[in-house]
Coordinates of C-alpha atoms and ligand atoms in Angstrom, one line a residue:
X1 CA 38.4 -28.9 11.9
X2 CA 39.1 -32.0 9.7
X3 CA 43.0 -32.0 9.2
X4 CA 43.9 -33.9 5.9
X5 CA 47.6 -33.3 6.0
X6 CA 48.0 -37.2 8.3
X7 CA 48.0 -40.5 6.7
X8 CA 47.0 -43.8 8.2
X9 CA 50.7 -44.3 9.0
X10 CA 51.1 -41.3 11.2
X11 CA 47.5 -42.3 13.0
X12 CA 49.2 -45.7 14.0
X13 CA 52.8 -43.9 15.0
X14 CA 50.1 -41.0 17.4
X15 CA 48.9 -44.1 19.1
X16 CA 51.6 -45.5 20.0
X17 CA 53.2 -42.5 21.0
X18 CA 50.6 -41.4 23.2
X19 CA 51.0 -44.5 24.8
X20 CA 54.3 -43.4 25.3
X21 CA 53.6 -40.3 26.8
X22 CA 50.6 -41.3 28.8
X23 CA 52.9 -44.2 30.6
X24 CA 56.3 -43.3 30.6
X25 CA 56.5 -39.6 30.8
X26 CA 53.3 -37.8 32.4
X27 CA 53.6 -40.2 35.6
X28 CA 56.4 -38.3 36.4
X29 CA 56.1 -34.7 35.7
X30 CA 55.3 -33.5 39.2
X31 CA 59.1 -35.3 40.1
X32 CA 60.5 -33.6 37.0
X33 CA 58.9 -30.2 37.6
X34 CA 60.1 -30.1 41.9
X35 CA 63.5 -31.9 40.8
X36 CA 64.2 -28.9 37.4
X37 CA 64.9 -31.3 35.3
X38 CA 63.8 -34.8 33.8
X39 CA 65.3 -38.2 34.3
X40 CA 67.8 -39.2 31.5
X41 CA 66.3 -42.4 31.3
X42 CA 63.1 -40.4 29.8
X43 CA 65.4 -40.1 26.5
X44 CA 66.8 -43.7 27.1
X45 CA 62.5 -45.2 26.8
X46 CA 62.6 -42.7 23.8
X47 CA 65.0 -44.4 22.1
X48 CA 64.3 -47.5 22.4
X49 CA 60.7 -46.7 21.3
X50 CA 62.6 -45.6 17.8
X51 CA 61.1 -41.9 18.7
X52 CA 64.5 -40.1 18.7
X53 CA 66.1 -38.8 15.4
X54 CA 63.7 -41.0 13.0
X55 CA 65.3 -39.0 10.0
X56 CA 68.6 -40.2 10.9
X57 CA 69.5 -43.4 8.2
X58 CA 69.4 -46.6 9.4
X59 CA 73.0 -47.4 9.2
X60 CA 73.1 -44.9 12.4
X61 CA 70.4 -46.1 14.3
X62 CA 67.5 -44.1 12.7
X63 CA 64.5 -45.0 11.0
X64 CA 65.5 -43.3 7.7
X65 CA 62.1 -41.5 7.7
X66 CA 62.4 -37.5 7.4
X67 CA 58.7 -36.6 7.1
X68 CA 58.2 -33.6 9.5
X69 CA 54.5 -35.3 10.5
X70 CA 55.9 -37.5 12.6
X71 CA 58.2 -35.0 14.5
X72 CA 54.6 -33.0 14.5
X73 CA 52.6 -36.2 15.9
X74 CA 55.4 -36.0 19.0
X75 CA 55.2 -32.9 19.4
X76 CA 51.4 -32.5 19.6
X77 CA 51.2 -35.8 22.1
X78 CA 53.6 -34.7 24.6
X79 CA 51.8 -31.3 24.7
X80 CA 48.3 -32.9 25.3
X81 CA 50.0 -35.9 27.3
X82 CA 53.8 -35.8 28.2
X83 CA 55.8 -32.8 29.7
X84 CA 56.2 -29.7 28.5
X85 CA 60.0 -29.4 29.6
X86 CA 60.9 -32.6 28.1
X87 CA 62.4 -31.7 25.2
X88 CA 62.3 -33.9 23.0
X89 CA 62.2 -32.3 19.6
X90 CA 65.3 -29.7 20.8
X91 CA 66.7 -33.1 20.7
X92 CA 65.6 -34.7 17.6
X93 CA 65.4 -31.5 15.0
X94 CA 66.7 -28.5 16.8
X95 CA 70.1 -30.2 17.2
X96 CA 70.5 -33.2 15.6
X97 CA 70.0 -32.1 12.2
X98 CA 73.2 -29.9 12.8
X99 CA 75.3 -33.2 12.7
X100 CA 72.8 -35.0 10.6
X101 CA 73.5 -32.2 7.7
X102 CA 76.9 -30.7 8.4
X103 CA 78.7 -33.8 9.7
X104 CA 81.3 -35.3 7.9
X105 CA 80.9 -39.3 7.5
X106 CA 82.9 -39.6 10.8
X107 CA 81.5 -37.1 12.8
X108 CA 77.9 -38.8 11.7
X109 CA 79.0 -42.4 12.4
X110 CA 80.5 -41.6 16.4
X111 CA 77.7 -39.4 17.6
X112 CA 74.5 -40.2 15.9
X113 CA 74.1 -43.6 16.6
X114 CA 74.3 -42.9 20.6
X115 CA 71.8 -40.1 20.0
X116 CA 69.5 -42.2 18.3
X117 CA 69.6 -44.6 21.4
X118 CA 69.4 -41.5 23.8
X119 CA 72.9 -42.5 25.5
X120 CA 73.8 -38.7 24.1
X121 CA 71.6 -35.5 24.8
X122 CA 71.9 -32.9 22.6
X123 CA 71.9 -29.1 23.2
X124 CA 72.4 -25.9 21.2
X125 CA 75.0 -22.5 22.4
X126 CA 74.3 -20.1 21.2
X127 CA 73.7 -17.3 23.4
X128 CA 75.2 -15.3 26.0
X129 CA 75.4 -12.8 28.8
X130 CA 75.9 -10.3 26.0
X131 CA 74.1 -11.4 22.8
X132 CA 70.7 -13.0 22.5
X133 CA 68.8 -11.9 19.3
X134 CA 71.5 -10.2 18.0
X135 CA 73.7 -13.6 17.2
X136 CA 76.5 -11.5 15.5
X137 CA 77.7 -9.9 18.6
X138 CA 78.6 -13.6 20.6
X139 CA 82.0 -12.8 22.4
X140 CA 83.0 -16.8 22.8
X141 CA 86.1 -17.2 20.5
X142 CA 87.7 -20.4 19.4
X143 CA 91.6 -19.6 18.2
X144 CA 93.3 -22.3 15.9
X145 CA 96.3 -23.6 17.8
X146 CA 97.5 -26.6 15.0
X147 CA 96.0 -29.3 16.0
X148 CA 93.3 -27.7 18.1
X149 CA 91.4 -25.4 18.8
X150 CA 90.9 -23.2 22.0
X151 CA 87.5 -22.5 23.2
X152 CA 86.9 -19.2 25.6
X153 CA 83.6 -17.9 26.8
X154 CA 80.6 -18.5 28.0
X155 CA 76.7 -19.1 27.5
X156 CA 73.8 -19.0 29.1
X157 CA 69.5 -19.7 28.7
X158 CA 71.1 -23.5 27.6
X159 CA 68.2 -25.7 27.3
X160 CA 69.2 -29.3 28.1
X161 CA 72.2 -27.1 29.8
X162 CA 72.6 -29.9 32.6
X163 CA 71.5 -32.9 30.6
X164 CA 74.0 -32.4 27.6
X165 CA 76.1 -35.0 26.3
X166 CA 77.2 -32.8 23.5
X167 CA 76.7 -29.6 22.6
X168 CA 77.2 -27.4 19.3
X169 CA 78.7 -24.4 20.7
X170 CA 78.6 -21.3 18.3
X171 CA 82.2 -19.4 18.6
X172 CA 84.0 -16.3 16.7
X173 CA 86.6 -17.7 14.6
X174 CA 87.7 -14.7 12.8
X175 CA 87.9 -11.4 14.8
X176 CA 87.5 -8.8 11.6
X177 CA 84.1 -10.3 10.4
X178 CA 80.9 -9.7 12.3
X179 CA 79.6 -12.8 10.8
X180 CA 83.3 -14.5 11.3
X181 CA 81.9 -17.9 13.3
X182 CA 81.9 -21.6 13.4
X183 CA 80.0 -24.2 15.1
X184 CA 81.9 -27.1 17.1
X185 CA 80.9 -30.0 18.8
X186 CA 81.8 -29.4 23.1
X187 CA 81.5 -33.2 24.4
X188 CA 81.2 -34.0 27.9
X189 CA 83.9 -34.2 30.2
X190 CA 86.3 -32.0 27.9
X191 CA 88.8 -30.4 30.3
X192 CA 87.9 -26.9 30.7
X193 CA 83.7 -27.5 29.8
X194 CA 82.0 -26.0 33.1
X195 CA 78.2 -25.9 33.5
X196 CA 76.4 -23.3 36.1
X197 CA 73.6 -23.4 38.1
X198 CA 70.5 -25.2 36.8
X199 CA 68.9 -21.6 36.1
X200 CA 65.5 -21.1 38.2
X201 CA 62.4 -19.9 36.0
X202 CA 58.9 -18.3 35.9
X203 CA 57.9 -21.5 34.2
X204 CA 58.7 -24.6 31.7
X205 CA 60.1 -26.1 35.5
X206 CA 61.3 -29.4 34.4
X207 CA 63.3 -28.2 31.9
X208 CA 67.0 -27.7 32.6
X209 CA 68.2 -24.4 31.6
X210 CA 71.7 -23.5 32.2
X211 CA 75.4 -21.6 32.4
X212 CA 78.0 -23.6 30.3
X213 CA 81.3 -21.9 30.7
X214 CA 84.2 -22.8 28.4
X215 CA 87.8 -22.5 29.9
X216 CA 90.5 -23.0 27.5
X217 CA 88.8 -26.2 25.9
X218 CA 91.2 -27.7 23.9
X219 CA 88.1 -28.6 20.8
X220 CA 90.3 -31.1 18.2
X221 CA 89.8 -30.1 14.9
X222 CA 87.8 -33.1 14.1
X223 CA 85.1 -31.4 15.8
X224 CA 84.6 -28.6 14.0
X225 CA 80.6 -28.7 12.4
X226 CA 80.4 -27.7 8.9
X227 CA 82.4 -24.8 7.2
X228 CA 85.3 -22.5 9.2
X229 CA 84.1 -18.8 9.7
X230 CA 80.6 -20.2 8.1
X231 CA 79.0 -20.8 11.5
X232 CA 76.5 -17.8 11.2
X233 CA 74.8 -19.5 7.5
X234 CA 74.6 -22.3 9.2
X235 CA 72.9 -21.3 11.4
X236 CA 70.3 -19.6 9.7
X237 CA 69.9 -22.2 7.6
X238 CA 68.5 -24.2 10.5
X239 CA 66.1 -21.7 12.0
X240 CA 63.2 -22.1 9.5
X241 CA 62.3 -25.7 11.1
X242 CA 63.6 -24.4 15.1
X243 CA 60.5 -21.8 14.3
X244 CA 58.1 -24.5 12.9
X245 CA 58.6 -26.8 15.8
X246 CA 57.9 -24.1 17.9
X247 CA 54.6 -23.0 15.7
X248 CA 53.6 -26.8 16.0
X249 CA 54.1 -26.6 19.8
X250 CA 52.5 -23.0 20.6
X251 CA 49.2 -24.5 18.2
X252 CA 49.2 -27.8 20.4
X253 CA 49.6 -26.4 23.9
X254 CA 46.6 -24.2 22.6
X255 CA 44.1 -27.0 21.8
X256 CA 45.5 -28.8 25.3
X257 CA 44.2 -25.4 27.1
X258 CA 41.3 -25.5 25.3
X259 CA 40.3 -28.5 25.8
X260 CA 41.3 -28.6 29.7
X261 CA 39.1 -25.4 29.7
X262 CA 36.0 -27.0 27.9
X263 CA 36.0 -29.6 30.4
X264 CA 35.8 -27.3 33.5
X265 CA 33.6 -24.9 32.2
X266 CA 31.1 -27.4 31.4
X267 CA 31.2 -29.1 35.4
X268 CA 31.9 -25.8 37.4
X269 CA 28.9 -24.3 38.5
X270 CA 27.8 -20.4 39.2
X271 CA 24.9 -18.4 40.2
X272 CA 23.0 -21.9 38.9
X273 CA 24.3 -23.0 36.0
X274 CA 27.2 -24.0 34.4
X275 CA 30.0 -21.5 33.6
X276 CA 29.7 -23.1 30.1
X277 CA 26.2 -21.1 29.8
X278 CA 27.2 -17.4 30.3
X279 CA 27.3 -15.7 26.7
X280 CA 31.0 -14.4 27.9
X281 CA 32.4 -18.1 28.0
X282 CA 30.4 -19.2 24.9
X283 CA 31.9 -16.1 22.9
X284 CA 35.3 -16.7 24.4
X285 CA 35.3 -20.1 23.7
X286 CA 33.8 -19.6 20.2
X287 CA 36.8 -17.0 19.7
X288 CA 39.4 -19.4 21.0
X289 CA 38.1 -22.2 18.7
X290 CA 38.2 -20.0 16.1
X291 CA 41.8 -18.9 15.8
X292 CA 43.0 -22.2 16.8
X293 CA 41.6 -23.5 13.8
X294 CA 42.8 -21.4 11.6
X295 CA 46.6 -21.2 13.1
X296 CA 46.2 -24.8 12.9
X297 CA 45.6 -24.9 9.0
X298 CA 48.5 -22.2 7.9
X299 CA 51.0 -24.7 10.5
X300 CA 50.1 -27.8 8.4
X301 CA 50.7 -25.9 5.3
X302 CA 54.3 -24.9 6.3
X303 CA 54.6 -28.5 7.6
X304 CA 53.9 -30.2 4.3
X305 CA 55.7 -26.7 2.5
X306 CA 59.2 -27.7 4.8
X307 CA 58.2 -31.6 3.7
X308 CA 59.1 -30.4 0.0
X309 CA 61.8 -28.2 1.0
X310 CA 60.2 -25.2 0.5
X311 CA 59.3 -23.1 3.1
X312 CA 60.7 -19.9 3.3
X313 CA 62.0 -18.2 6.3
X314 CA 59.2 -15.3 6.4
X315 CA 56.7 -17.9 6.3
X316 CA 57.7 -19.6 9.4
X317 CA 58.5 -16.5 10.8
X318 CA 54.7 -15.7 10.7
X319 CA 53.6 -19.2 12.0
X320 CA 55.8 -18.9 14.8
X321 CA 55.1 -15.1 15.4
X322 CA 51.2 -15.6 15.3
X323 CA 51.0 -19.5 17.1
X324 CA 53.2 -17.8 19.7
X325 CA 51.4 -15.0 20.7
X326 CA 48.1 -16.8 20.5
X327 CA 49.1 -19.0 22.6
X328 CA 49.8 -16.1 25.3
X329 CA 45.9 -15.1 24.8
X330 CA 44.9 -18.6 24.5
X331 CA 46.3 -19.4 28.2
X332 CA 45.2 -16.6 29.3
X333 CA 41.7 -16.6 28.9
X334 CA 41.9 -20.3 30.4
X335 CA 43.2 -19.0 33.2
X336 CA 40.4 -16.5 33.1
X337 CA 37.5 -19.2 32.8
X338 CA 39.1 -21.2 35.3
X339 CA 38.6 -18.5 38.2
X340 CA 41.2 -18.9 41.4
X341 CA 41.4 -22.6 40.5
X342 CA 43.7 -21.5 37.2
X343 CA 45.9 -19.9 39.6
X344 CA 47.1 -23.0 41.3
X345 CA 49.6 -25.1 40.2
X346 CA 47.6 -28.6 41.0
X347 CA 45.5 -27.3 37.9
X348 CA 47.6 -28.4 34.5
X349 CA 46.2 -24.5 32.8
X350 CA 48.2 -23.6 36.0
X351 CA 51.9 -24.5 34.4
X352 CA 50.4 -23.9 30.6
X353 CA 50.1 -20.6 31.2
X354 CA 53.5 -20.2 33.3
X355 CA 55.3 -22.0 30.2
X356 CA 53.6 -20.2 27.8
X357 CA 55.0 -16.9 28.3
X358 CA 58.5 -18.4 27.0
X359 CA 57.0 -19.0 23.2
X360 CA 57.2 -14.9 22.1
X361 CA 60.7 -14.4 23.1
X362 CA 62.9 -17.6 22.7
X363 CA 63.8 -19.0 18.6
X364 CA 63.5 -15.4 17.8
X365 CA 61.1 -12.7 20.0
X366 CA 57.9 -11.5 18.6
X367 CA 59.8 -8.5 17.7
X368 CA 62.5 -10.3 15.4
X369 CA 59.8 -12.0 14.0
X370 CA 57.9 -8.8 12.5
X371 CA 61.4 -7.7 11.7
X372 CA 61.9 -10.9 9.3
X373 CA 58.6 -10.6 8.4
X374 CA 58.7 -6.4 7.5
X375 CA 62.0 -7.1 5.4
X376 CA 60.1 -9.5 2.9
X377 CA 58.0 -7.4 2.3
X378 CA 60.3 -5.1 0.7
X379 CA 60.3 -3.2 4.1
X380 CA 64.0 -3.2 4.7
X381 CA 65.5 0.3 5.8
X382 CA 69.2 -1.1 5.4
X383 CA 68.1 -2.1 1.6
X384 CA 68.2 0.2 -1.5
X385 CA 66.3 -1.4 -3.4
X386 CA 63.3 -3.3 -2.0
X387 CA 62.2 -6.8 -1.8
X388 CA 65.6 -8.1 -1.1
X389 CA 65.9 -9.7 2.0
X390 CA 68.9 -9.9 4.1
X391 CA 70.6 -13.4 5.2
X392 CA 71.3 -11.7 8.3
X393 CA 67.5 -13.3 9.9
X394 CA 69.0 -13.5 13.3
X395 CA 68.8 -10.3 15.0
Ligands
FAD1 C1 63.8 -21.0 28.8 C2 64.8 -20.5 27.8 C3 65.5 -21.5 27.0 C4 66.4 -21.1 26.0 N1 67.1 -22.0 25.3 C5 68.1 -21.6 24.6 C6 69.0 -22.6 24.0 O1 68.8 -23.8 24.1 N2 70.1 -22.2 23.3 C7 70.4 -20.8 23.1 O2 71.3 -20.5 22.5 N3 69.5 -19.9 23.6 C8 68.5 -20.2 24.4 N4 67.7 -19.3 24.9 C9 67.9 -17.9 24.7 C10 66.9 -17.2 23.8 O3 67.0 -17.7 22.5 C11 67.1 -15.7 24.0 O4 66.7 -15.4 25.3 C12 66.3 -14.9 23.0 O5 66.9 -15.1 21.7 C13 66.3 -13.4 23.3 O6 67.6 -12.9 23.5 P1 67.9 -12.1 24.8 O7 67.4 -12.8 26.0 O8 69.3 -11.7 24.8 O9 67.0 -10.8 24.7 P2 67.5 -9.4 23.9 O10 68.1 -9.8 22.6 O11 68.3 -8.6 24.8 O12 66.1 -8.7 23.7 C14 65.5 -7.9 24.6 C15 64.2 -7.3 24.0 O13 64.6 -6.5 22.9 C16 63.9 -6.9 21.7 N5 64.8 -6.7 20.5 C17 66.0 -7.2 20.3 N6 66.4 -6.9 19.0 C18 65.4 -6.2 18.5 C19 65.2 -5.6 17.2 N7 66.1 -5.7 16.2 N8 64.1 -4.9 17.0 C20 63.1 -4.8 17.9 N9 63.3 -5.4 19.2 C21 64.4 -6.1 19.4 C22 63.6 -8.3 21.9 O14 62.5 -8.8 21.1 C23 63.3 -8.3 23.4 O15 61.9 -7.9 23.6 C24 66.7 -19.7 25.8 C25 66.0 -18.7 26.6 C26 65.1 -19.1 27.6 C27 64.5 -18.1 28.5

């Protein structure tokens, strides 16, 4: 389908970036996906391409350009041509926006300029042994001590958990609220900052997902993100655009498959003709194209929607619920078409399929999507009176 939502600009900016992708990253995915993680010099070629926080201004290192179509044009390339477990955009405007928005002048001016350049990685803690979907019930504390406070605890599922240069660590800061937390800003080498194992995974094998342990880290104040005991609204206030990036993702990895699968149905041969020819792959393919398409088309609305600040939090709640779990049947009928050849990893439907089963459960499961999605529409048990909806969107 015709998309309309791109201008000339953003055309240019997807050439270039495939480029990008095509000769700096894809050469060395196999490396990345036997080694767990990717090079750090994969952010460093990034950065110098200008493709790392573009919104950030230009007085830090950015490009001063906050248009989400860009972030989208990344996104959709290094689906179709990077690595899936590079992760860039967890990077550019999972993370960095925290600092970007929150940070005070001197908090943006010493770390956004060395993640522009990709000398810093970013990475998001948030949860635990204990508490995944339910964010309220994090155990890692942070006590004010003067002139600093003392981080305790631990976290776990860390994506960029090896790689990260700084992480924004969510920690209880006051013990009689449920919702009593604040961010802060863990940098590398802080006494008492451990990491754990490089966690092993059914898929997404490049990516390095890990432990971080926090031992009495003495955290200066200066590092405290945004508003003491105000941790938990900021947080939500960031989880509309962590659910569109996935939705642009889960849509892209889709047309990839799809595309990988239209080749090879077309060449691979059975009982005389081509597997393109049975009525089953014709109607599956038909199927496929179909809800592609039209995922596609309510994901550029919510793009341009976030573009003008309005897109709500249900509304991306039902891109990311809907891209996510087409994507799972997407894959999977790939897989399908593909016969005993989708089964081995050589084939690229192979790993899509592996990393696919991730999108339904991480930046809110399936289930905590319908729940979002239930309370705005005046389905809210806790709620007297309906079609309120509650800021607590995280569980
Ligand atoms: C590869 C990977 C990368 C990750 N990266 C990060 C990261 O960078 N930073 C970070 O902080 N976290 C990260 N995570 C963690 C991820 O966000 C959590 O795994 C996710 O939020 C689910 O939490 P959980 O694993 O504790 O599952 P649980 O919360 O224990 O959920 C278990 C099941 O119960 C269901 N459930 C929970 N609550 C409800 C409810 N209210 N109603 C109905 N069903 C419910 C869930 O949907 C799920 O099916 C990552 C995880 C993975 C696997």
């Amino acid at each position: 389908m015709n998309r309309k939502l791109f201008d000339e600009e953003h055309e240019m900016f997807r050439d270039a970036v495939r480029n990008f992708m095509q000769n700096e990253i894809r050469p060395h995915s196999d490396r990345w996906h036997e080694q767990g993680i990717v090079d750090r010099d994969a952010f460093l070629k990034a950065g110098k391409q200008g493709l790392l926080l573009m919104w950030a201004d230009e007085k830090y290192g950015g490009s001063g350009v906050p248009d989400f179509r860009y972030e989208q044009v990344l996104i959709e390339e290094n689906a179709r041509y990077g690595d899936a477990g590079f992760f860039l955009s967890l990077h550019n405007r999972l993370v960095g926006p925290y600092i970007g928005e929150l940070g005070t002048e001197e908090q943006k001016a010493r770390w956004l300029p060395k993640c522009v350049s990709g000398e810093h990685i970013l990475a998001v803690g948030i949860t635990e042994p204990g508490a995944g979907s339910d964010v309220a019930g994090i155990r890692t504390k942070a006590e004010d001590k003067g002139d600093h406070y003392l981080l305790n605890g631990s976290k776990t599922y860390i994506s960029n958990g090896i790689l990260a240069d700084l992480v924004v660590v969510v920690a209880r800061t006051d013990q009689n609220s449920r919702h009593g937390m604040s961010l802060f800003v863990v940098e590398r080498g802080m006494e008492g900052f451990e990491r754990g194992r490089n966690l092993k995974k059914m898929g997404l094998k490049s990516q390095d997902t890990a432990e971080l342990f926090f031992n009495n880290v003495k955290v200066p104040k200066e590092n405290l993100l945004g508003e003491l005991n105000r941790g938990f609204y900021h947080l939500m206030h960031f989880l509309a655009e962590e659910r569109l990036l996935g939705a642009v993702g889960y849509v892209a990895t889709s047309n990839a498959a799809f595309d990988i699968t239209m080749n090879y149905i077309k060449d691979r041969k059975a009982f005389g003709k081509s597997i393109a020819d049975f009525q089953n792959t014709r109607f599956k393919m038909a199927s496929m194209r179909t809800e592609i398409d039209v995922a596609q088309t309510f994901v550029d609305q919510c793009v341009l929607a976030h573009n003008e600040g309005n897109l709500s939090a249900d509304d991306a709640a039902k891109a990311k619920l809907f891209t996510s779990e087409m994507e799972g049947r997407v894959v999977d009928a790939c897989v399908q078409l593909h016969g005993g050849a989708g089964y081995m990893d050589e084939y690229p439907i192979c790993r899509m399929y592996l990393n696919a089963r991730i999108s339904r459960i991480y930046a809110g499961s399936s289930e905590v999507m319908r729940e979002i999605i239930a309370r705005s529409i005046g389905l809210d048990p806790r709620k007297k009176k309906p079609g309120t909806i509650s800021n607590d969107q995280a569980a």
